[in-house]
Coordinates of C-alpha atoms in Angstrom, one line a residue:
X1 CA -15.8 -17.6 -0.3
X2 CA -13.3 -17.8 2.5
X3 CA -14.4 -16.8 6.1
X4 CA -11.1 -14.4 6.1
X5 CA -10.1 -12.1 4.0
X6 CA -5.7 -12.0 3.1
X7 CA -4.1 -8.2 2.7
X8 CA -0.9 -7.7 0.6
X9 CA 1.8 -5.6 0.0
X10 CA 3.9 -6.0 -2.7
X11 CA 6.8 -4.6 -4.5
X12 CA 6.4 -5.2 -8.1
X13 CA 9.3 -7.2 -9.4
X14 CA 11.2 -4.8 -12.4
X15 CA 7.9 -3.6 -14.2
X16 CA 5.4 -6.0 -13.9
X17 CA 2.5 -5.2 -11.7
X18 CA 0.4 -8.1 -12.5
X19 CA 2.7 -10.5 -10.4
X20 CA 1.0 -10.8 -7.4
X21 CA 2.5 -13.9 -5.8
X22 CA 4.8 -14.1 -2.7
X23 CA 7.2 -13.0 -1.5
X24 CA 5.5 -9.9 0.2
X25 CA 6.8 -7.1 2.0
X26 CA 3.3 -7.3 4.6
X27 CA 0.7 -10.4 4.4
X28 CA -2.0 -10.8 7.0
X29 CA -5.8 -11.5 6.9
X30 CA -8.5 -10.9 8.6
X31 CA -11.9 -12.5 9.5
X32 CA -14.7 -10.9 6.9
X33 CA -16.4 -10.5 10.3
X34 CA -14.0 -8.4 11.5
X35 CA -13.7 -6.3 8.7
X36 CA -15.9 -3.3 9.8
X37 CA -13.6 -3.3 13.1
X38 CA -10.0 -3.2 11.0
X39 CA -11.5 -0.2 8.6
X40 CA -12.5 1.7 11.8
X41 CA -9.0 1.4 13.2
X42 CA -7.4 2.3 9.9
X43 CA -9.6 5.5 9.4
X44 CA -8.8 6.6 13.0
X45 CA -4.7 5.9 11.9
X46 CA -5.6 7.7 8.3
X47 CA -6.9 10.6 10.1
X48 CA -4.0 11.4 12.2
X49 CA -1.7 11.3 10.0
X50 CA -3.8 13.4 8.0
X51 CA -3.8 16.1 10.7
X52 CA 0.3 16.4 10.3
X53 CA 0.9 17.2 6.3
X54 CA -1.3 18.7 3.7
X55 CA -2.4 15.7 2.4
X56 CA -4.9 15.7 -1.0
X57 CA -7.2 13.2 1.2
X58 CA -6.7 10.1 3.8
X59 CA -5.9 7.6 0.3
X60 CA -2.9 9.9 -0.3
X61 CA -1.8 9.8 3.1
X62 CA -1.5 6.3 3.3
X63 CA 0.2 6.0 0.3
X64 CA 3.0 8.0 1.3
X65 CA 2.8 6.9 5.0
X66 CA 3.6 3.0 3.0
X67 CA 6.1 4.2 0.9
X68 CA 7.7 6.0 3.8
X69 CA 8.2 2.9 5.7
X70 CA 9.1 0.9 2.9
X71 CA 12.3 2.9 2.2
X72 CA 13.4 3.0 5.5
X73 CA 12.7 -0.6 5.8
X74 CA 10.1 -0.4 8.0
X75 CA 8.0 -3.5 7.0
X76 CA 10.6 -5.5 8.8
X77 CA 9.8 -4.4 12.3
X78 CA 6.7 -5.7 13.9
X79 CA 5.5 -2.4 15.2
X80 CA 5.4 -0.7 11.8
X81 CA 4.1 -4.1 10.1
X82 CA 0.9 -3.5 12.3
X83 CA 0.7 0.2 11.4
X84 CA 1.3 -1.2 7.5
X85 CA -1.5 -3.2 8.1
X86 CA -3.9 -0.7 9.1
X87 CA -2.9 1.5 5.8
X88 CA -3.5 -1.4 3.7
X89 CA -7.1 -2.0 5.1
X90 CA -8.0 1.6 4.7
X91 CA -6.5 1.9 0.8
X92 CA -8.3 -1.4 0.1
X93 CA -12.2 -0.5 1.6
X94 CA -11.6 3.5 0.6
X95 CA -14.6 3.1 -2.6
X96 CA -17.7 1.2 -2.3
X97 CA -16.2 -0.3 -5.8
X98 CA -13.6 -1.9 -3.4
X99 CA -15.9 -2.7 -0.9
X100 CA -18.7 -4.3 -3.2
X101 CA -15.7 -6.6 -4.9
X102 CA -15.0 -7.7 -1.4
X103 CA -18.7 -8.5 -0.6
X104 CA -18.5 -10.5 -4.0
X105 CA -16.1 -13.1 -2.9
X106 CA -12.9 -11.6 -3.2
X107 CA -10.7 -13.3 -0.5
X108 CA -7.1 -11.7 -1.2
X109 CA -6.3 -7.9 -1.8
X110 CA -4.0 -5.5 -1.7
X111 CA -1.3 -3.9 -4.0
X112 CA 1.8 -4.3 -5.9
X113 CA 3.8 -1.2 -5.4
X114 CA 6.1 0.0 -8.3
X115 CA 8.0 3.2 -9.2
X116 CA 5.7 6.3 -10.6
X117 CA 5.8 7.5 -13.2
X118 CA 8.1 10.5 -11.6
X119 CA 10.4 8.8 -9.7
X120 CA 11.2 6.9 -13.3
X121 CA 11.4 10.0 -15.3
X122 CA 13.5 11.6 -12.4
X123 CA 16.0 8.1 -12.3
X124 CA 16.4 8.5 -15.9
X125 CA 18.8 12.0 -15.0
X126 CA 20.7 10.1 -12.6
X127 CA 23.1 7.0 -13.0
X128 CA 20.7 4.8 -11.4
X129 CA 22.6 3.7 -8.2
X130 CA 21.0 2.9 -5.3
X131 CA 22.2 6.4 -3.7
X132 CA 20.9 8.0 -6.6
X133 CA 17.3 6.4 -6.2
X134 CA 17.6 7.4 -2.1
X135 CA 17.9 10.8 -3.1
X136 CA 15.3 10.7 -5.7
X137 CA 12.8 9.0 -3.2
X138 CA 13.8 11.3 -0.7
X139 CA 13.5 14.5 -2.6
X140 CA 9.7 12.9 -3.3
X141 CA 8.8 12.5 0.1
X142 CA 10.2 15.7 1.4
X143 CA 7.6 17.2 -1.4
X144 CA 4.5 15.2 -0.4
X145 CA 4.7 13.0 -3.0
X146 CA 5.1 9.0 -3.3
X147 CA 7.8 7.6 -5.2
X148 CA 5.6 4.8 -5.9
X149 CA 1.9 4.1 -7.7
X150 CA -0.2 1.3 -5.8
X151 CA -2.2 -0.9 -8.1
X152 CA -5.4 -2.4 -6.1
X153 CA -5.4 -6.0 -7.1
X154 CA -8.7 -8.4 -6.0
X155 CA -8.3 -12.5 -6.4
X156 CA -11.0 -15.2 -5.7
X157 CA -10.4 -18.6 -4.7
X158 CA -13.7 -18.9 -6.4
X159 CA -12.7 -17.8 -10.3
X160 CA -8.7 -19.0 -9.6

């Protein structure tokens, strides 16, 4: 088991979710010492942007805080990437099922990010264009909603 523990996000190549190499839109780790410090930072992010929309619960609103920033490009700047990060850490530690398969050796985790199940149905009226999935993603996030699904994935070194 590694002494630090590396986050993803990733944006699932056409439809498969179980690819989970590089490249990735955010990639950092963190000392599994430091772990209880990151989650405390996250839910105090989580939290405020809970206060500003009528969010289900803090999972939802980091969810749609990633996908926010990953249409507008956000993961590129610095700033964001560290805001990314803190989401990441709070959608990865938000069960004690997460948690106890991070205490079990898991030493990479995060998610592959692909297109809900909505935003494909929605596509499927449209010609498909990148303008037409900008105004489908947009439409989404004006409602609340994510045009992606995030699929936790946990690796070991250990059992690779």
């Amino acid at each position: 088991m590694s002494d630090v523990i590396q986050f993803f996000l990733k944006m699932a190549a056409g439809f498969d979710e179980r690819a989970v190499e590089p490249p990735y839109l955010v990639q950092f780790g963190i000392e599994r010492a430091r772990l209880s410090d990151a989650r405390k930072k996250a839910e105090g992010l989580v939290t405020q942007l809970y206060k500003h929309r009528n969010f289900k619960n803090g999972s939802h609103a980091a969810q749609f805080s990633i996908a926010d920033a990953v249409l507008a490009n956000g993961h590129t700047d610095q700033r964001i990437q560290q805001m990314l990060a803190l989401l990441i850490v709070h959608l990865a530690t938000d069960s004690q099922q997460k948690l106890d398969t991070i205490a079990a050796g898991a030493d990479k985790v995060g998610y592959v990010m692909s297109l809900s199940d909505n935003s494909l149905r929605a596509m499927e009226q449209t010609d498909g264009t990148d303008e037409d999935f900008e105004s489908v993603a947009s439409g989404m996030l004006a409602e609340g909603n994510s045009p992606f699904k995030f699929k936790f994935v946990a690796l070991s070194s250990a059992i690779s």
